[in-house]
Coordinates of C-alpha atoms in Angstrom, one line a residue:
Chain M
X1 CA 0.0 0.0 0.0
X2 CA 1.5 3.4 -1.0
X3 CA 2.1 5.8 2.1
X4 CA 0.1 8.2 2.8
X5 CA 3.1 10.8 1.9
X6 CA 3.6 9.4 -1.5
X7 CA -0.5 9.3 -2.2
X8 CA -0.5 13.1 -1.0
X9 CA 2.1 13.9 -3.6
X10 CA 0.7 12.0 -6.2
X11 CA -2.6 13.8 -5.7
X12 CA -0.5 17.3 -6.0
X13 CA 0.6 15.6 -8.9
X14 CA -2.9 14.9 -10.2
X15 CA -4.1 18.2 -9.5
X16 CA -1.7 20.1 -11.3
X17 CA -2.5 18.3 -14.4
X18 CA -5.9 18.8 -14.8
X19 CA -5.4 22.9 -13.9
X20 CA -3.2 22.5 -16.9
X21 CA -5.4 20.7 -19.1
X22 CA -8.7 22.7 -17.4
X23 CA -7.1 26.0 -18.3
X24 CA -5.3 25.8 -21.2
X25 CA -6.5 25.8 -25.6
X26 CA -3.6 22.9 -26.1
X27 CA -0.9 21.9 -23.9
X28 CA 2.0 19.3 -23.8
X29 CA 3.2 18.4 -20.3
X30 CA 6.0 16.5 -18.8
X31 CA 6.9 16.2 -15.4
X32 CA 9.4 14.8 -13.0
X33 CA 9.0 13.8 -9.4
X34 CA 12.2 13.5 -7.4
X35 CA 11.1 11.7 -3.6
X36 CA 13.8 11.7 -1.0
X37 CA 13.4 11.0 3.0
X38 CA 13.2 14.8 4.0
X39 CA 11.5 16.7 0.8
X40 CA 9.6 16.0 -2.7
X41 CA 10.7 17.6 -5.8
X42 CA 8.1 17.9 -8.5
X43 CA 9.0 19.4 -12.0
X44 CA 6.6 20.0 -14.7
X45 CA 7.5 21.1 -17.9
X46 CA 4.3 22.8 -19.9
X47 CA 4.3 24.1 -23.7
X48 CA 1.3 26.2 -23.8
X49 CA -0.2 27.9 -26.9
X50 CA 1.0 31.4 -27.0
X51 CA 2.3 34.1 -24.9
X52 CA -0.8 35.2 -23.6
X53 CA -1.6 31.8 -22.3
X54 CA 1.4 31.2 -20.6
X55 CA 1.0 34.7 -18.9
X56 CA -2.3 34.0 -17.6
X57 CA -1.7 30.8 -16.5
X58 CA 1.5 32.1 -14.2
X59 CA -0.4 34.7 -12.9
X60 CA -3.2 32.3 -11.7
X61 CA 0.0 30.0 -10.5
X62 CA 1.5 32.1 -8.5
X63 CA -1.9 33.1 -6.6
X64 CA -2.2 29.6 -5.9
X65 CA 1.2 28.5 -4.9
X66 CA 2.4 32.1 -2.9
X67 CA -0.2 30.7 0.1
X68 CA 1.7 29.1 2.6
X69 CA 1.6 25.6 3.8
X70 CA -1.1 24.9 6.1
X71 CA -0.3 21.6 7.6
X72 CA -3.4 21.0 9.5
X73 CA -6.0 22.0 7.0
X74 CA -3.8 19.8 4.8
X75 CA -4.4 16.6 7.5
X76 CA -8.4 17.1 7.4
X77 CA -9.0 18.0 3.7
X78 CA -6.4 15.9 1.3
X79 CA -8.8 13.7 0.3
X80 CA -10.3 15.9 -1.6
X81 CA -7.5 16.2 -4.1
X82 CA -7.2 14.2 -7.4
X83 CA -9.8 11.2 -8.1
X84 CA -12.6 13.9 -8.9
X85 CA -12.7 15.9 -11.8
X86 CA -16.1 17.7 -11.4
X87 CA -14.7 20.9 -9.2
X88 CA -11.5 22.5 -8.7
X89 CA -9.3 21.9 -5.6
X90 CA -5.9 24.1 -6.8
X91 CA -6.1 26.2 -3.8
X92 CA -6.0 23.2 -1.2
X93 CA -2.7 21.7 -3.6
X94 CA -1.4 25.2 -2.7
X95 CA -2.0 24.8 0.9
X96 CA 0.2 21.2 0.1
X97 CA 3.2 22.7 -0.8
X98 CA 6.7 24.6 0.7
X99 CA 8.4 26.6 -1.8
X100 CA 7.1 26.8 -5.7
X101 CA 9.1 28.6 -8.7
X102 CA 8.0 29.7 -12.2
X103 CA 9.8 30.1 -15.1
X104 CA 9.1 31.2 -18.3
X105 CA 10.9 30.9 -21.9
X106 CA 9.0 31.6 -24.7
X107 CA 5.9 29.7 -24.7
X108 CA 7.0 27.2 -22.0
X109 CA 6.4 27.2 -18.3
X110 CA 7.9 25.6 -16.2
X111 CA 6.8 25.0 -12.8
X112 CA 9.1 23.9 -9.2
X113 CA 6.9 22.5 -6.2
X114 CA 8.9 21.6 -3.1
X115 CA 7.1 19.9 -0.3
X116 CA 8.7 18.9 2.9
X117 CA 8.3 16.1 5.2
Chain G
X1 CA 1.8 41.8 17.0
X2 CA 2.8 39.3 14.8
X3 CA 0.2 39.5 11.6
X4 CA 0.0 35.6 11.9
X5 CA -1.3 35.7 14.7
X6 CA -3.6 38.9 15.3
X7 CA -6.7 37.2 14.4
X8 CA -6.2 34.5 17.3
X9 CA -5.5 37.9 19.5
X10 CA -8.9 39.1 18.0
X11 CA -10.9 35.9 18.8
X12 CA -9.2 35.6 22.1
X13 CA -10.5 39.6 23.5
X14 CA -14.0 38.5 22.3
X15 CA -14.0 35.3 23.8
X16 CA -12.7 37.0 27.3
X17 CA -15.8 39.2 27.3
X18 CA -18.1 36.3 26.7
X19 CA -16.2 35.3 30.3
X20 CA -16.7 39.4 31.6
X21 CA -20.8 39.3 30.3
X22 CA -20.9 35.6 32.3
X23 CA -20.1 37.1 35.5
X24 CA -21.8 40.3 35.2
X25 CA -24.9 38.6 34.6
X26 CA -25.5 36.2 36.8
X27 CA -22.5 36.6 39.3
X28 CA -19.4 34.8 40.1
X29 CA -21.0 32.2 42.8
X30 CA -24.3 31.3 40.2
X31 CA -21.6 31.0 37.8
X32 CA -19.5 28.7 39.4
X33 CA -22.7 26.5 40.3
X34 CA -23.7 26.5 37.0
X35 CA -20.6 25.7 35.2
X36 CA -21.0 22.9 37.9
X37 CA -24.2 21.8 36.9
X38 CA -23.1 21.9 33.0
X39 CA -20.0 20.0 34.0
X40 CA -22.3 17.1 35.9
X41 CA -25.2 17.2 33.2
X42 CA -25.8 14.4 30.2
X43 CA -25.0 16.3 27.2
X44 CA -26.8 14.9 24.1
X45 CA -29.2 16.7 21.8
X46 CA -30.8 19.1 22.7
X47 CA -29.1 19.9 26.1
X48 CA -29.5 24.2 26.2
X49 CA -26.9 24.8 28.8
X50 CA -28.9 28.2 29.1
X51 CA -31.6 25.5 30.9
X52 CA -28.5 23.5 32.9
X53 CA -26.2 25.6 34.1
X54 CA -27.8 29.2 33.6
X55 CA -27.1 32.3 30.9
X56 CA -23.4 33.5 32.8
X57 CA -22.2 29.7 33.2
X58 CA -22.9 29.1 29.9
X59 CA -21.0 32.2 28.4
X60 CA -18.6 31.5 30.8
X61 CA -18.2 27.9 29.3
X62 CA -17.8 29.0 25.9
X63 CA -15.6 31.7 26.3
X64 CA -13.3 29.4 28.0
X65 CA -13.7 26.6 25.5
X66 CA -12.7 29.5 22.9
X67 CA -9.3 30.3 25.1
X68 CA -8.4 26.7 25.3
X69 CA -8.9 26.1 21.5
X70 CA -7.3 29.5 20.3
X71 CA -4.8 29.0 22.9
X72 CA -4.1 25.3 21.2
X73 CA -3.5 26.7 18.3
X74 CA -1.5 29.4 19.2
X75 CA 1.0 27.3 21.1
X76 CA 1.0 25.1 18.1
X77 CA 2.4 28.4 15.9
X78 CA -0.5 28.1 13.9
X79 CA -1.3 31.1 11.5
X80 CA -5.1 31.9 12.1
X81 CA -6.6 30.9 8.9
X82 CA -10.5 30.1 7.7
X83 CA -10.0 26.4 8.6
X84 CA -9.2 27.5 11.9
X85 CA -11.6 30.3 12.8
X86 CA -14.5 27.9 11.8
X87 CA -13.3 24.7 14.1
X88 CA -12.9 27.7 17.1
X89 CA -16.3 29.3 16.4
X90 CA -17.8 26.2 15.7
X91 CA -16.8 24.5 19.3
X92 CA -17.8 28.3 21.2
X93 CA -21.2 28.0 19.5
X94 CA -21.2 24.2 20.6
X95 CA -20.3 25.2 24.2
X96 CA -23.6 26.1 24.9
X97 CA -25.2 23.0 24.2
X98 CA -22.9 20.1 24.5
X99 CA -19.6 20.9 24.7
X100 CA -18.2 21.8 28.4
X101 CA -14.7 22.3 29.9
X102 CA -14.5 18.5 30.7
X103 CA -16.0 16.4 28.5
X104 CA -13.8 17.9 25.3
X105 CA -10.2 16.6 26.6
X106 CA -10.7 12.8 26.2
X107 CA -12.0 13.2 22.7
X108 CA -8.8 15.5 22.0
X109 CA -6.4 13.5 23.5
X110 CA -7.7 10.2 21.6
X111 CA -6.6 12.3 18.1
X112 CA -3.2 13.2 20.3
X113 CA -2.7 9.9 20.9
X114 CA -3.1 9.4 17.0
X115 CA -0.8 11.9 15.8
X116 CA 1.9 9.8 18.0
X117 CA 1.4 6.7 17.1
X118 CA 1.1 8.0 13.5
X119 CA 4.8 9.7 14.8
X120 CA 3.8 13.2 13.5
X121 CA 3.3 16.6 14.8
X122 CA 0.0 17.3 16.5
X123 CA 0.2 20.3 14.7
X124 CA -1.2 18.5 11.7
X125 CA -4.3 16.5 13.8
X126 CA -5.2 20.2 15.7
X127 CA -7.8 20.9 13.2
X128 CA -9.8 17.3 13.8
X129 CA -9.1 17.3 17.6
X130 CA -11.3 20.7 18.2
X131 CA -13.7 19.2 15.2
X132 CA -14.0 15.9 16.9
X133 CA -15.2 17.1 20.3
X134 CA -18.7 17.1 18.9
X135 CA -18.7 13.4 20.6
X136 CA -18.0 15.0 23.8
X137 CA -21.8 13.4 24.9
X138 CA -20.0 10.3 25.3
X139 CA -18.1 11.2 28.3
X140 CA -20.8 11.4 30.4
X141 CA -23.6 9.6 28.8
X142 CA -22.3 6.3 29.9
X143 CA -22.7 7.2 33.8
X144 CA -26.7 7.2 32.4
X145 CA -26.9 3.8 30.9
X146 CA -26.7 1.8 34.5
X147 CA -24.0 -0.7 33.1
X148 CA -22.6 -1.1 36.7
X149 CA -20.9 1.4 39.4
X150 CA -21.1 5.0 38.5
X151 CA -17.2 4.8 38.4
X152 CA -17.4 2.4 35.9
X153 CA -19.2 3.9 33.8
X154 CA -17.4 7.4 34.2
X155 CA -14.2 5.4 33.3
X156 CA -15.7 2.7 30.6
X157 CA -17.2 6.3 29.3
X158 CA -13.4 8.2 29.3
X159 CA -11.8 5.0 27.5
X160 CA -14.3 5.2 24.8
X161 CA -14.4 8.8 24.3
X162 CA -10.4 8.3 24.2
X163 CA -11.1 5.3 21.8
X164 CA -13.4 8.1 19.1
X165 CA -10.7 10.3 19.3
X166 CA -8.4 7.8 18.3
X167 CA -10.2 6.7 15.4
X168 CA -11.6 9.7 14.2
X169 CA -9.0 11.5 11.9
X170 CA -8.8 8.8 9.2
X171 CA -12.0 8.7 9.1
X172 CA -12.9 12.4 8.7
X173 CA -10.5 12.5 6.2
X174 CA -11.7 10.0 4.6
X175 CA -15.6 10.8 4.5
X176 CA -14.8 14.0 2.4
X177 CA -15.0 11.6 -0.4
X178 CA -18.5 10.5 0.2
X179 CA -19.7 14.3 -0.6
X180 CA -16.6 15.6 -2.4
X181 CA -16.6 19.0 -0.1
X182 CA -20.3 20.2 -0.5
X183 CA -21.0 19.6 2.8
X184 CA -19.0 21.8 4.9
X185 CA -19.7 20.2 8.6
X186 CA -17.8 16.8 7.4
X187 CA -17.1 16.3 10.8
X188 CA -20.3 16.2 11.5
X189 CA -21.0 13.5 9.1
X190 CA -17.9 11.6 10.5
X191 CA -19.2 11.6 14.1
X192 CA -22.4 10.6 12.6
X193 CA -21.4 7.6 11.3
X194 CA -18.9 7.0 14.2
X195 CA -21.8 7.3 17.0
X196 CA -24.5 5.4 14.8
X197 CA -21.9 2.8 14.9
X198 CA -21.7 3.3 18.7
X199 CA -25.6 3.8 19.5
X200 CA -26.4 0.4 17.5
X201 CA -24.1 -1.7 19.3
X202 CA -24.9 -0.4 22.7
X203 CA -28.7 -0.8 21.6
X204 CA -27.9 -4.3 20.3
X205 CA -26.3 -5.5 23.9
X206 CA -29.8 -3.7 25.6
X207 CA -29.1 -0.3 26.4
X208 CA -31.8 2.4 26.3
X209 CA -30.6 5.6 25.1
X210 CA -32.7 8.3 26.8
X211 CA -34.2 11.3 25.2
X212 CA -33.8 14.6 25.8
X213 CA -34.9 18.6 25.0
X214 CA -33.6 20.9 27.2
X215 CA -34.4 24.3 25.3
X216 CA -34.4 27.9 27.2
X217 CA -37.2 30.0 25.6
X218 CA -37.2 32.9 27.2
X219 CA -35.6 36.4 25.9
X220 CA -32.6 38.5 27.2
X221 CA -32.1 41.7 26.1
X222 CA -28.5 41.1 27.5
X223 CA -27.5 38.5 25.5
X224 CA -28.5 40.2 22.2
X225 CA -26.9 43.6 22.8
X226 CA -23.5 41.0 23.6
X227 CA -24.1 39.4 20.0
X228 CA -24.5 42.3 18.3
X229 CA -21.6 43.9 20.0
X230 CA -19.5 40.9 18.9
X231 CA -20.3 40.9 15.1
X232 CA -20.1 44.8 15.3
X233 CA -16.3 44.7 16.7
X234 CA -16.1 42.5 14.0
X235 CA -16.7 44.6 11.5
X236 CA -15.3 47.4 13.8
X237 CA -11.6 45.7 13.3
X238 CA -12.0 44.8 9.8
X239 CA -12.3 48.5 9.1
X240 CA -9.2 49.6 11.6
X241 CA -7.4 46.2 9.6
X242 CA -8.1 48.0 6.1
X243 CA -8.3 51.4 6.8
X244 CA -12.1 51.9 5.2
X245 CA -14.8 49.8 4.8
X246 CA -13.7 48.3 1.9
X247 CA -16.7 46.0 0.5
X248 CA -15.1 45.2 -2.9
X249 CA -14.1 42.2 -2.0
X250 CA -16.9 40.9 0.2
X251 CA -18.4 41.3 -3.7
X252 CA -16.0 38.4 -5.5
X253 CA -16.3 36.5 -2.0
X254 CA -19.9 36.0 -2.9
X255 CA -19.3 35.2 -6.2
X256 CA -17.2 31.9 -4.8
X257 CA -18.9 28.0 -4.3
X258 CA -17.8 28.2 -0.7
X259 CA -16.8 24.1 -1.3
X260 CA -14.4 22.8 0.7
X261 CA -11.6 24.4 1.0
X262 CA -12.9 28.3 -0.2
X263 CA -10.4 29.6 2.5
X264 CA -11.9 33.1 2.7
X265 CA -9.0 34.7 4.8
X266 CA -6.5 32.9 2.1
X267 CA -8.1 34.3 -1.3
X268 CA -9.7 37.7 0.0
X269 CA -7.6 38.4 3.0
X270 CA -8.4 38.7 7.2
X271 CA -10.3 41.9 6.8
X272 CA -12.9 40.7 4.5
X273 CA -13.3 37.8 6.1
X274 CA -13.8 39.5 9.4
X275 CA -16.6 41.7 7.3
X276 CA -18.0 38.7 6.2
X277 CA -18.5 37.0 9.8
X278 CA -19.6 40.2 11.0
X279 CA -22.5 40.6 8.3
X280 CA -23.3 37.2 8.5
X281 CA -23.0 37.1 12.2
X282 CA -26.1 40.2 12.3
X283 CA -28.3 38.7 9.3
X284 CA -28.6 35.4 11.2
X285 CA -29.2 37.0 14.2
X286 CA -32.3 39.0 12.6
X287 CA -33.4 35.4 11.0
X288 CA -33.3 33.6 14.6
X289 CA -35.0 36.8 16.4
X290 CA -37.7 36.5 13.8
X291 CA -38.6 33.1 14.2
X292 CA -37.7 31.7 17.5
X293 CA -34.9 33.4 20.2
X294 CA -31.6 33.4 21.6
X295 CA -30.8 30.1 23.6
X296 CA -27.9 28.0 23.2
X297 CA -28.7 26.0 20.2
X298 CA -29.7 28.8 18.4
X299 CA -26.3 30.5 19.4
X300 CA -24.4 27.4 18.5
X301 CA -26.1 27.7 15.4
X302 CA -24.9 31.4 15.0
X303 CA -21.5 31.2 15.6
X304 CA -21.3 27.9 13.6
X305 CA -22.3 30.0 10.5
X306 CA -20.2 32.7 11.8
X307 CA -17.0 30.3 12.2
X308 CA -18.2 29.2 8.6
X309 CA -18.1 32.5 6.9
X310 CA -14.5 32.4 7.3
X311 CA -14.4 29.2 5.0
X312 CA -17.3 29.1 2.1
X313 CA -20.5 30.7 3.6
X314 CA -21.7 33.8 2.4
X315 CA -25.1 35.3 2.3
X316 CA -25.3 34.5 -1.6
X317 CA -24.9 30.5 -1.3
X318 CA -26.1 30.3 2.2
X319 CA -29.5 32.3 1.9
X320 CA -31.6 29.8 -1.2
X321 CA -30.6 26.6 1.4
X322 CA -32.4 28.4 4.1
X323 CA -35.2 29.6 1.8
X324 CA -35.4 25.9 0.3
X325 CA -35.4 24.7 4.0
X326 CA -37.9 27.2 5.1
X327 CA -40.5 25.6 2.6
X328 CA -39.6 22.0 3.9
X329 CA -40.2 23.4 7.7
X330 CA -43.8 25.5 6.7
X331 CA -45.2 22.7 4.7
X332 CA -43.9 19.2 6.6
X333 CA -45.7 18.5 9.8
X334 CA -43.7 19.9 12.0
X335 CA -44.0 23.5 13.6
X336 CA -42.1 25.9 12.4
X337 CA -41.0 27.1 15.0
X338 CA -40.2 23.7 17.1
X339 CA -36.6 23.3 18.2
X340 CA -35.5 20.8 15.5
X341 CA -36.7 22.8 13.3
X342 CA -35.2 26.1 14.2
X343 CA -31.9 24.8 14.5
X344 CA -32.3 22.6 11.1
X345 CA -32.6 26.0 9.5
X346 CA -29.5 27.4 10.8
X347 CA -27.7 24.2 10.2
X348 CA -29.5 24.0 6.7
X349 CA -26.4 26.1 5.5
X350 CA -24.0 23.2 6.0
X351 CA -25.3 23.0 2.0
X352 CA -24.5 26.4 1.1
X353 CA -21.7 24.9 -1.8
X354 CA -24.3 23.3 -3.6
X355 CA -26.1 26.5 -3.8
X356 CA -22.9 28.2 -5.0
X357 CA -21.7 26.0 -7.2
X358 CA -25.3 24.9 -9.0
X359 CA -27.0 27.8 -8.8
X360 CA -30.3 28.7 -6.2
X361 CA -32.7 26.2 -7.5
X362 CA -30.1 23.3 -6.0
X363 CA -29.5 25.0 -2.9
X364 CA -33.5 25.4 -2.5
X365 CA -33.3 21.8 -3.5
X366 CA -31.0 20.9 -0.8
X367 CA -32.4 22.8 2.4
X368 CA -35.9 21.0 1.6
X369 CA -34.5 17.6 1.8
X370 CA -31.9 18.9 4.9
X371 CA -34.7 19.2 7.1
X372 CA -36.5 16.2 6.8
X373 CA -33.4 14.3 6.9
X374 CA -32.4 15.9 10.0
X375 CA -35.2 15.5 12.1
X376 CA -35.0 12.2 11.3
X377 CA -31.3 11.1 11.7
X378 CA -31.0 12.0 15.4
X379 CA -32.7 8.2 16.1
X380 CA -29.4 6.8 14.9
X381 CA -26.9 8.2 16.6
X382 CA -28.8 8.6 19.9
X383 CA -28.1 12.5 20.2
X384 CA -24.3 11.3 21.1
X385 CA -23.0 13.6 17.8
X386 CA -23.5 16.9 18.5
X387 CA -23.2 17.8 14.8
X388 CA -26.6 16.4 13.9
X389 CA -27.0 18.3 10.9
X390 CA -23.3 18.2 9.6
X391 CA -24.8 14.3 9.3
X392 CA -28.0 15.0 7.9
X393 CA -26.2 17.4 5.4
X394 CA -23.9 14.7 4.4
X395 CA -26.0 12.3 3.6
X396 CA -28.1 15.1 1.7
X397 CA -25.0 15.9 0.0
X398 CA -24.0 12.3 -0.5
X399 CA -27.5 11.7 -2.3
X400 CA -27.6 14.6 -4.1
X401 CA -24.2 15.4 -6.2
X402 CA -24.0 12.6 -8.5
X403 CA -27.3 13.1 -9.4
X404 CA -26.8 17.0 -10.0
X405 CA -23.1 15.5 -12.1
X406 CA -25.2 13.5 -14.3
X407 CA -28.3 15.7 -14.7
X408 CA -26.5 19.2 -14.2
X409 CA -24.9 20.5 -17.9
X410 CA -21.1 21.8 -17.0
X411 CA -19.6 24.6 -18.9
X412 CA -16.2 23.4 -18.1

């Protein structure tokens, strides 16, 4: 059975890609996840359809990731991540994570998620 | 003052003149005999502590249960957030009918006792412990079930309330999935399941679970100038926070679902949010005044929605469930104005997300079946869960949103 940690992240994980695919014309995403015993590195690589996409999309990132991490609320509402498609539950995968970075280069984003232990 | 923390500051002055009003009321000795009496007193639905222990015990009792939970958190270095100022207003609206200085600590240390053998910070399990005290009945409903000597039943009672605590934050977590956040009381729903589980088995092996309807229905000018005084400081500091009253965005806020999590001091800031208690806080107020009075049920009800307005309620989803359930209550059977009822309309707003996200005509839907459900849902868990409704809205919930998914057209 997959830990608890791991199912959290892969929720995160989950979540992330259908804000991409929710918000976006067309989009091609790769990602990377990087576990270790202290913190969770998660990578995704997005190519987006123009310039104006890609600006809006960061703007609406960064909202979403500058909250901080809220441990308890995180304990109570996980389960609500991933699994359902029908509503939108980017400000709780927020709420999951430590430290986030964008970058931008031409029309790709790419996006940093750290979440610690 | 650290920002983190000025809100828990905030809560923590209003909650020491609930203690100030106590005393001036009805005196420190009829307080201290009440609180007493509340201590001593089965707890299950519907036990007004306004009829138990007095008016000044009971403010008395929540305003300390308000220190202890805002102190938890503060020890804890949590920043006050919507999550939080819900569980604390939630519990201080429950500590006048339920909830006392006593019977909350087993309950809390069960989850404690969790977190360790889990080997993680209690920091992450504070949010369930002060959700999961609405089983605090347990504590002392076992000395009423004559299972042998009264100390054996205090203890058999302390050990079980231990044991809910224990199991209660995987399950919480896990019945979010059941209604996928449109039912904001989730704890509610947990416990419900949790003491219907309890209640049958202690009915199976021949225990008789008494009834009870303890409801104060008399009026005190004293009581509503304090409310008003509260949601007025409320606004009061959300003005001194911003500067002006700013209502701008107490406009987008009511443009949001309110599902699980719409963390309102997150997305529109604490000064808003403090607006938005403060308004929602005086509308209810008007709504209970109209149709029944101040007691303790109808004040736990108050504060819960107040607690709530700091994470998804809002008059714009909150007021078609209340419409939908006022229907239910003037054409079922029941009156109107009958205790149940009263507090099934306050509680009705548990379903505000549906409302939000759906549109009225679902939210209308969704206080009309709330009410019947919860008048008929306290058989099950004997009264032992103080969040009756946050049940009966689950289950409302739980019934309802596949069938808006498959009948409901989505635009995205």
């Amino acid at each position: 059975m997959l830990s608890k940690e791991r199912s959290k992240v892969l929720k995160i994980i989950d979540e992330v890609y259908k804000y991409f695919i929710e918000h976006s014309h067309t989009c091609h995403i790769t990602s990377t996840i990087d576990f270790n015993s202290t913190e969770t590195n998660i990578k995704f690589k997005v190519r987006l359809k123009d310039k104006n996409e890609i600006e809006n999309v960061s703007k609406e990132l960064e909202k979403i990731f500058k909250v901080q991490r809220y441990r308890e609320v995180e304990e109570l509402y996980w389960n609500l991540t991933g699994d359902c498609y029908n509503s939108d539950e980017t400000n709780l995968v927020g709420m999951m994570v430590d430290e986030f970075k964008i970058e931008i280069e031409e029309d790709v984003l790419r996006l940093y998620l750290t979440r610690k232990v | 003052m650290n920002k983190n923390y000025r809100l828990h500051y905030f809560f923590l002055f209003i909650f020491s003149c609930f203690i100030a009003f106590g005393v001036i009321h009805d005196g420190f000795i009829n307080v201290l005999n009440g609180l007493y009496k509340i201590i001593r007193e089965p707890d299950i639905l519907i036990t007004d502590y306004f009829e138990v222990g007095g008016i000044g015990a009971t403010f008395v009792n929540a305003g300390l249960i308000g220190i202890i939970n805002t102190s938890i958190f503060l020890k804890l270095k949590a920043k006050a957030n919507g999550a939080i100022t819900a569980a604390v207003w939630t519990s201080v609206g429950f500590a006048m009918f339920g909830k006392n200085i006593v019977n909350i600590w087993p309950i809390m240390f069960g989850v404690w006792l969790y977190s360790k053998y889990k080997k993680e910070s209690f920091l992450n399990y504070a949010l369930i412990a002060i959700f999961s005290t609405n089983l605090s009945p347990t504590l002392i409903q076992f000395r009423g079930l004559d299972i042998g000597f009264e100390y054996f039943s205090t203890i058999l009672g302390v050990l079980i309330s231990i044991g809910l605590g224990f199991i209660f934050p995987p399950l919480a977590a896990y019945c979010l999935k059941f209604h996928q956040g449109y039912c904001l009381y989730n704890t509610g729903l947990t416990a419900g399941f949790i003491a219907t589980i309890l209640v049958s088995n202690l009915r199976a092996f021949g225990a008789e679970i008494p009834k009870r309807l303890l409801w104060f229905s008399g009026r005190d000018v004293g009581v509503e100038f304090t409310l008003l005084f509260v949601f007025l400081t409320m606004i009061l500091y959300s003005i001194r926070l911003e500067g002006k009253l700013n209502v701008e965005p107490i406009k987008d806020l009511n443009k949001t679902s309110g599902k699980l999590v719409t963390d309102f001091t997150v997305l529109y800031g604490e000064a808003a949010t403090l607006l938005n208690m403060g308004i929602m806080g005086i509308v209810y107020m008007a709504l209970i005044l109209l149709i029944s009075n101040l007691n303790g049920p109808t004040i736990g009800g108050l504060f819960t929605i107040v607690g709530f307005a700091a994470l998804g309620k809002h008059l714009n989803n909150t007021l078609p469930v209340v419409f939908g359930a006022a229907i239910s209550a003037y054409l079922n059977v029941h009156s109107v104005t009958s205790p149940q009822v009263v507090l099934a309309l306050l509680f009705c707003t548990t379903l505000a997300p549906i409302s939000g996200e759906f549109g009225a005509l679902w939210g209308m839907v969704a206080g009309f079946l709330h009410v019947s459900m919860a008048l008929s849902v306290g058989y099950l868990h004997g009264g032992f869960n103080l969040y009756n409704n946050g049940f009966a809205g689950g289950l409302v919930a739980m019934f309802l949103i596949p069938l808006i998914y498959a009948f409901e057209r989505r635009t995205t």
